[in-house]
Amino acid sequence: MNVIPDGPEAGNHGDYLTSRRQVWFAFAMTFALMFFDFIDRQVIVSLFPHIKSEWNLSDKQLGSLVSVVSIVVGVGGLPVALAADRMGRVKSIVVMAVTWSLATISCMFTASYSQLFVARAVVGVGETGYGSVGVALISTLFPRRLRSAALGAFYAAPSLGSVLGVVLGGMIAARWGWKAAFGVVGVPGLVLALLYLLVRDYKTVALTTDSNQASQSLWGMLKHIFGALARTRTLLWVCMGASAQLITVSAMWSWLPSYLNRFHGMTPEAAAKAAALVVLVGAFSCTLWGFVVGRFARRKPRNKLLALSALCLVTAVIFVVAFGGAYTADAQFKLIVLGGFFMNCTVGVVAGVAMDVVHPGVRSTGAAVLSLFQNVFGLAVGPVLAGVLSDQWGLQHALACIPLCSVLAAVFFIVAMRSYDVDAARIADVELDVVPVSADTLSAGTTV
């Protein structure tokens, strides 16, 4: 399974796969694209009041405009990750970024709910697999001791992007109309996609030492890959725990601007800014919890799962109290901000746990399995479920019930602890190396 270095550059880099400068450049570029990914994905939530008024939509329909992106991302993530693991991660990311940026821009030309729904689905097509492929790249370039912290920082990008998306959406809609928001936020991703050609990839690792590996059928390769993932029980339990927690996160991200608008009388622009503060707190805490949990579990890595379980329980208690009682607007908002500090605790850490137990040769695919669960059973469920409950019981009662999913997440993380050590030990001796930059790549990069 060892990868033989190609040349002098493959020497000792302090446990980094290549030079620190190259690794941090790759991190910065992948972070930036994830940042704009979520600007494009979340800009729509601050536009809900405008769209609801203009097209007379139900809360369920509004929620579906968010959820459809997550569903497409989750379902399509596996084939994209399989291709990325075999064909290269950097090229795959460039294609995805161009696609989702163009699809976002197209949203400004829609004239009905159905057209906007289709355009949002195409945004999901572009974003398919990006998170999982980016996670595989970062987790492999960085040393294991920094993996949780690096991924925690990387997963601050969705929160920060959501913040800017929500704020920009409200501001642009107030001045130039809600459709203009899609055009403004879609352009930067195109520029970053071209710059991403300068990022270093790592070599694809063979899953076996069998000399006949190259001649195996596609079906045989897929069977081998998914068989290896299925035997990694920790990955499956972590996927379920991460998804349950993200139901809470996505519901809050999607419906808080509308809640503040309806129940506290804020204008859509003011509600968007207030909700953005909650998301911003989550962005900060995502990085913080990645560092804290990593330090807490330094001697016993499986304790990362114990810490996540406790943080999920705290999230549930705070939000149930916040939306289940009668408070002044100021007191309730402070509780919501406190909940926002805890709710994003799992994102970076679960990605690190998944990479701890998945073979490097299928890390993009393993991350895509995590992404599938997180998107389809987490991010996609939260907005629609909250919308359905809101249509039945009212938005406040809906947001009081949704955080109970965090309790379920806590249970799943505890169960995952039982298999972590065995799964991590199975791949402990696998070594990696970086792909050398070709002349063609350098030429393409210098012409950007």
PDB file of N, CA and C in Angstrom, residues 18-74:
ATOM      1  N   THR A  18       3.289  17.471   1.678  1.00  0.00           N
ATOM      2  CA  THR A  18       4.204  18.248   0.855  1.00  0.00           C
ATOM      3  C   THR A  18       4.616  19.473   1.669  1.00  0.00           C
ATOM      4  N   SER A  19       5.154  20.504   1.053  1.00  0.00           N
ATOM      5  CA  SER A  19       5.614  21.661   1.817  1.00  0.00           C
ATOM      6  C   SER A  19       4.443  22.361   2.508  1.00  0.00           C
ATOM      7  N   ARG A  20       4.724  22.981   3.633  1.00  0.00           N
ATOM      8  CA  ARG A  20       3.670  23.688   4.376  1.00  0.00           C
ATOM      9  C   ARG A  20       3.020  24.762   3.523  1.00  0.00           C
ATOM     10  N   ARG A  21       3.838  25.454   2.749  1.00  0.00           N
ATOM     11  CA  ARG A  21       3.285  26.519   1.898  1.00  0.00           C
ATOM     12  C   ARG A  21       2.256  25.970   0.925  1.00  0.00           C
ATOM     13  N   GLN A  22       2.574  24.852   0.294  1.00  0.00           N
ATOM     14  CA  GLN A  22       1.641  24.251  -0.661  1.00  0.00           C
ATOM     15  C   GLN A  22       0.390  23.719   0.031  1.00  0.00           C
ATOM     16  N   VAL A  23       0.575  23.135   1.208  1.00  0.00           N
ATOM     17  CA  VAL A  23      -0.571  22.608   1.948  1.00  0.00           C
ATOM     18  C   VAL A  23      -1.510  23.732   2.363  1.00  0.00           C
ATOM     19  N   TRP A  24      -0.956  24.819   2.870  1.00  0.00           N
ATOM     20  CA  TRP A  24      -1.815  25.920   3.325  1.00  0.00           C
ATOM     21  C   TRP A  24      -2.442  26.672   2.157  1.00  0.00           C
ATOM     22  N   PHE A  25      -1.755  26.682   1.015  1.00  0.00           N
ATOM     23  CA  PHE A  25      -2.379  27.261  -0.181  1.00  0.00           C
ATOM     24  C   PHE A  25      -3.583  26.420  -0.601  1.00  0.00           C
ATOM     25  N   ALA A  26      -3.407  25.105  -0.585  1.00  0.00           N
ATOM     26  CA  ALA A  26      -4.520  24.213  -0.918  1.00  0.00           C
ATOM     27  C   ALA A  26      -5.676  24.407   0.052  1.00  0.00           C
ATOM     28  N   PHE A  27      -5.350  24.558   1.331  1.00  0.00           N
ATOM     29  CA  PHE A  27      -6.393  24.791   2.327  1.00  0.00           C
ATOM     30  C   PHE A  27      -7.133  26.097   2.043  1.00  0.00           C
ATOM     31  N   ALA A  28      -6.374  27.164   1.787  1.00  0.00           N
ATOM     32  CA  ALA A  28      -6.990  28.482   1.563  1.00  0.00           C
ATOM     33  C   ALA A  28      -7.911  28.471   0.355  1.00  0.00           C
ATOM     34  N   MET A  29      -7.487  27.835  -0.728  1.00  0.00           N
ATOM     35  CA  MET A  29      -8.302  27.800  -1.931  1.00  0.00           C
ATOM     36  C   MET A  29      -9.554  26.937  -1.739  1.00  0.00           C
ATOM     37  N   THR A  30      -9.384  25.798  -1.052  1.00  0.00           N
ATOM     38  CA  THR A  30     -10.534  24.924  -0.817  1.00  0.00           C
ATOM     39  C   THR A  30     -11.518  25.590   0.129  1.00  0.00           C
ATOM     40  N   PHE A  31     -10.992  26.291   1.131  1.00  0.00           N
ATOM     41  CA  PHE A  31     -11.831  27.056   2.058  1.00  0.00           C
ATOM     42  C   PHE A  31     -12.612  28.128   1.300  1.00  0.00           C
ATOM     43  N   ALA A  32     -11.920  28.863   0.438  1.00  0.00           N
ATOM     44  CA  ALA A  32     -12.564  29.966  -0.285  1.00  0.00           C
ATOM     45  C   ALA A  32     -13.707  29.464  -1.161  1.00  0.00           C
ATOM     46  N   LEU A  33     -13.482  28.338  -1.840  1.00  0.00           N
ATOM     47  CA  LEU A  33     -14.553  27.803  -2.678  1.00  0.00           C
ATOM     48  C   LEU A  33     -15.730  27.307  -1.844  1.00  0.00           C
ATOM     49  N   MET A  34     -15.452  26.674  -0.699  1.00  0.00           N
ATOM     50  CA  MET A  34     -16.544  26.254   0.179  1.00  0.00           C
ATOM     51  C   MET A  34     -17.313  27.464   0.700  1.00  0.00           C
ATOM     52  N   PHE A  35     -16.594  28.541   0.978  1.00  0.00           N
ATOM     53  CA  PHE A  35     -17.198  29.791   1.439  1.00  0.00           C
ATOM     54  C   PHE A  35     -18.216  30.300   0.414  1.00  0.00           C
ATOM     55  N   PHE A  36     -17.811  30.372  -0.849  1.00  0.00           N
ATOM     56  CA  PHE A  36     -18.727  30.866  -1.886  1.00  0.00           C
ATOM     57  C   PHE A  36     -19.780  29.824  -2.254  1.00  0.00           C
ATOM     58  N   ASP A  37     -19.456  28.551  -2.062  1.00  0.00           N
ATOM     59  CA  ASP A  37     -20.455  27.499  -2.220  1.00  0.00           C
ATOM     60  C   ASP A  37     -21.669  27.794  -1.347  1.00  0.00           C
ATOM     61  N   PHE A  38     -21.424  28.122  -0.079  1.00  0.00           N
ATOM     62  CA  PHE A  38     -22.542  28.334   0.836  1.00  0.00           C
ATOM     63  C   PHE A  38     -23.148  29.723   0.737  1.00  0.00           C
ATOM     64  N   ILE A  39     -22.408  30.685   0.224  1.00  0.00           N
ATOM     65  CA  ILE A  39     -23.050  31.956  -0.118  1.00  0.00           C
ATOM     66  C   ILE A  39     -24.130  31.691  -1.167  1.00  0.00           C
ATOM     67  N   ASP A  40     -23.762  30.949  -2.204  1.00  0.00           N
ATOM     68  CA  ASP A  40     -24.699  30.644  -3.281  1.00  0.00           C
ATOM     69  C   ASP A  40     -25.852  29.778  -2.787  1.00  0.00           C
ATOM     70  N   ARG A  41     -25.556  28.859  -1.867  1.00  0.00           N
ATOM     71  CA  ARG A  41     -26.591  27.941  -1.387  1.00  0.00           C
ATOM     72  C   ARG A  41     -27.577  28.633  -0.443  1.00  0.00           C
ATOM     73  N   GLN A  42     -27.084  29.506   0.442  1.00  0.00           N
ATOM     74  CA  GLN A  42     -27.919  30.053   1.511  1.00  0.00           C
ATOM     75  C   GLN A  42     -28.466  31.455   1.250  1.00  0.00           C
ATOM     76  N   VAL A  43     -28.053  32.101   0.172  1.00  0.00           N
ATOM     77  CA  VAL A  43     -28.533  33.451  -0.085  1.00  0.00           C
ATOM     78  C   VAL A  43     -30.056  33.504  -0.141  1.00  0.00           C
ATOM     79  N   ILE A  44     -30.672  32.395  -0.511  1.00  0.00           N
ATOM     80  CA  ILE A  44     -32.113  32.374  -0.730  1.00  0.00           C
ATOM     81  C   ILE A  44     -32.928  32.524   0.553  1.00  0.00           C
ATOM     82  N   VAL A  45     -32.362  32.141   1.724  1.00  0.00           N
ATOM     83  CA  VAL A  45     -33.184  32.142   2.936  1.00  0.00           C
ATOM     84  C   VAL A  45     -33.594  33.547   3.359  1.00  0.00           C
ATOM     85  N   SER A  46     -32.746  34.542   3.101  1.00  0.00           N
ATOM     86  CA  SER A  46     -33.124  35.911   3.425  1.00  0.00           C
ATOM     87  C   SER A  46     -34.098  36.485   2.405  1.00  0.00           C
ATOM     88  N   LEU A  47     -34.294  35.768   1.301  1.00  0.00           N
ATOM     89  CA  LEU A  47     -35.236  36.210   0.267  1.00  0.00           C
ATOM     90  C   LEU A  47     -36.622  35.593   0.447  1.00  0.00           C
ATOM     91  N   PHE A  48     -36.767  34.689   1.419  1.00  0.00           N
ATOM     92  CA  PHE A  48     -38.050  34.026   1.652  1.00  0.00           C
ATOM     93  C   PHE A  48     -39.231  35.000   1.757  1.00  0.00           C
ATOM     94  N   PRO A  49     -39.142  36.057   2.593  1.00  0.00           N
ATOM     95  CA  PRO A  49     -40.301  36.962   2.686  1.00  0.00           C
ATOM     96  C   PRO A  49     -40.694  37.575   1.342  1.00  0.00           C
ATOM     97  N   HIS A  50     -39.706  37.928   0.527  1.00  0.00           N
ATOM     98  CA  HIS A  50     -39.982  38.525  -0.785  1.00  0.00           C
ATOM     99  C   HIS A  50     -40.612  37.500  -1.735  1.00  0.00           C
ATOM    100  N   ILE A  51     -40.043  36.290  -1.756  1.00  0.00           N
ATOM    101  CA  ILE A  51     -40.560  35.258  -2.656  1.00  0.00           C
ATOM    102  C   ILE A  51     -41.959  34.827  -2.229  1.00  0.00           C
ATOM    103  N   LYS A  52     -42.159  34.672  -0.916  1.00  0.00           N
ATOM    104  CA  LYS A  52     -43.478  34.271  -0.401  1.00  0.00           C
ATOM    105  C   LYS A  52     -44.543  35.285  -0.788  1.00  0.00           C
ATOM    106  N   SER A  53     -44.191  36.561  -0.675  1.00  0.00           N
ATOM    107  CA  SER A  53     -45.139  37.624  -0.999  1.00  0.00           C
ATOM    108  C   SER A  53     -45.433  37.688  -2.502  1.00  0.00           C
ATOM    109  N   GLU A  54     -44.394  37.557  -3.321  1.00  0.00           N
ATOM    110  CA  GLU A  54     -44.572  37.705  -4.773  1.00  0.00           C
ATOM    111  C   GLU A  54     -45.263  36.509  -5.406  1.00  0.00           C
ATOM    112  N   TRP A  55     -44.931  35.283  -4.943  1.00  0.00           N
ATOM    113  CA  TRP A  55     -45.454  34.080  -5.577  1.00  0.00           C
ATOM    114  C   TRP A  55     -46.455  33.329  -4.699  1.00  0.00           C
ATOM    115  N   ASN A  56     -46.757  33.858  -3.509  1.00  0.00           N
ATOM    116  CA  ASN A  56     -47.758  33.267  -2.602  1.00  0.00           C
ATOM    117  C   ASN A  56     -47.445  31.789  -2.305  1.00  0.00           C
ATOM    118  N   LEU A  57     -46.229  31.519  -1.847  1.00  0.00           N
ATOM    119  CA  LEU A  57     -45.796  30.154  -1.584  1.00  0.00           C
ATOM    120  C   LEU A  57     -46.055  29.747  -0.138  1.00  0.00           C
ATOM    121  N   SER A  58     -46.207  28.444   0.104  1.00  0.00           N
ATOM    122  CA  SER A  58     -46.320  27.920   1.465  1.00  0.00           C
ATOM    123  C   SER A  58     -44.928  27.776   2.070  1.00  0.00           C
ATOM    124  N   ASP A  59     -44.869  27.578   3.393  1.00  0.00           N
ATOM    125  CA  ASP A  59     -43.579  27.360   4.040  1.00  0.00           C
ATOM    126  C   ASP A  59     -42.924  26.072   3.542  1.00  0.00           C
ATOM    127  N   LYS A  60     -43.720  25.074   3.245  1.00  0.00           N
ATOM    128  CA  LYS A  60     -43.174  23.828   2.707  1.00  0.00           C
ATOM    129  C   LYS A  60     -42.468  24.077   1.374  1.00  0.00           C
ATOM    130  N   GLN A  61     -43.070  24.880   0.506  1.00  0.00           N
ATOM    131  CA  GLN A  61     -42.453  25.180  -0.783  1.00  0.00           C
ATOM    132  C   GLN A  61     -41.170  25.980  -0.605  1.00  0.00           C
ATOM    133  N   LEU A  62     -41.196  26.951   0.307  1.00  0.00           N
ATOM    134  CA  LEU A  62     -39.985  27.729   0.565  1.00  0.00           C
ATOM    135  C   LEU A  62     -38.864  26.832   1.063  1.00  0.00           C
ATOM    136  N   GLY A  63     -39.186  25.958   2.013  1.00  0.00           N
ATOM    137  CA  GLY A  63     -38.176  25.046   2.531  1.00  0.00           C
ATOM    138  C   GLY A  63     -37.602  24.140   1.463  1.00  0.00           C
ATOM    139  N   SER A  64     -38.430  23.755   0.503  1.00  0.00           N
ATOM    140  CA  SER A  64     -37.957  22.855  -0.548  1.00  0.00           C
ATOM    141  C   SER A  64     -36.908  23.513  -1.441  1.00  0.00           C
ATOM    142  N   LEU A  65     -36.927  24.833  -1.542  1.00  0.00           N
ATOM    143  CA  LEU A  65     -35.925  25.530  -2.349  1.00  0.00           C
ATOM    144  C   LEU A  65     -34.535  25.431  -1.726  1.00  0.00           C
ATOM    145  N   VAL A  66     -34.477  25.216  -0.433  1.00  0.00           N
ATOM    146  CA  VAL A  66     -33.206  24.961   0.241  1.00  0.00           C
ATOM    147  C   VAL A  66     -32.877  23.477   0.197  1.00  0.00           C
ATOM    148  N   SER A  67     -33.875  22.656   0.498  1.00  0.00           N
ATOM    149  CA  SER A  67     -33.641  21.215   0.626  1.00  0.00           C
ATOM    150  C   SER A  67     -33.251  20.554  -0.688  1.00  0.00           C
ATOM    151  N   VAL A  68     -33.766  21.044  -1.820  1.00  0.00           N
ATOM    152  CA  VAL A  68     -33.467  20.388  -3.091  1.00  0.00           C
ATOM    153  C   VAL A  68     -31.975  20.403  -3.382  1.00  0.00           C
ATOM    154  N   VAL A  69     -31.282  21.468  -2.971  1.00  0.00           N
ATOM    155  CA  VAL A  69     -29.837  21.527  -3.184  1.00  0.00           C
ATOM    156  C   VAL A  69     -29.144  20.420  -2.396  1.00  0.00           C
ATOM    157  N   SER A  70     -29.538  20.264  -1.142  1.00  0.00           N
ATOM    158  CA  SER A  70     -28.914  19.249  -0.295  1.00  0.00           C
ATOM    159  C   SER A  70     -29.203  17.840  -0.792  1.00  0.00           C
ATOM    160  N   ILE A  71     -30.426  17.615  -1.284  1.00  0.00           N
ATOM    161  CA  ILE A  71     -30.778  16.284  -1.793  1.00  0.00           C
ATOM    162  C   ILE A  71     -29.920  15.924  -2.999  1.00  0.00           C
ATOM    163  N   VAL A  72     -29.796  16.844  -3.936  1.00  0.00           N
ATOM    164  CA  VAL A  72     -28.996  16.581  -5.134  1.00  0.00           C
ATOM    165  C   VAL A  72     -27.527  16.387  -4.763  1.00  0.00           C
ATOM    166  N   VAL A  73     -27.026  17.218  -3.856  1.00  0.00           N
ATOM    167  CA  VAL A  73     -25.633  17.088  -3.414  1.00  0.00           C
ATOM    168  C   VAL A  73     -25.390  15.720  -2.788  1.00  0.00           C
ATOM    169  N   GLY A  74     -26.323  15.293  -1.932  1.00  0.00           N
ATOM    170  CA  GLY A  74     -26.158  14.016  -1.255  1.00  0.00           C
ATOM    171  C   GLY A  74     -26.232  12.835  -2.192  1.00  0.00           C
TER     172      GLY A  74
END
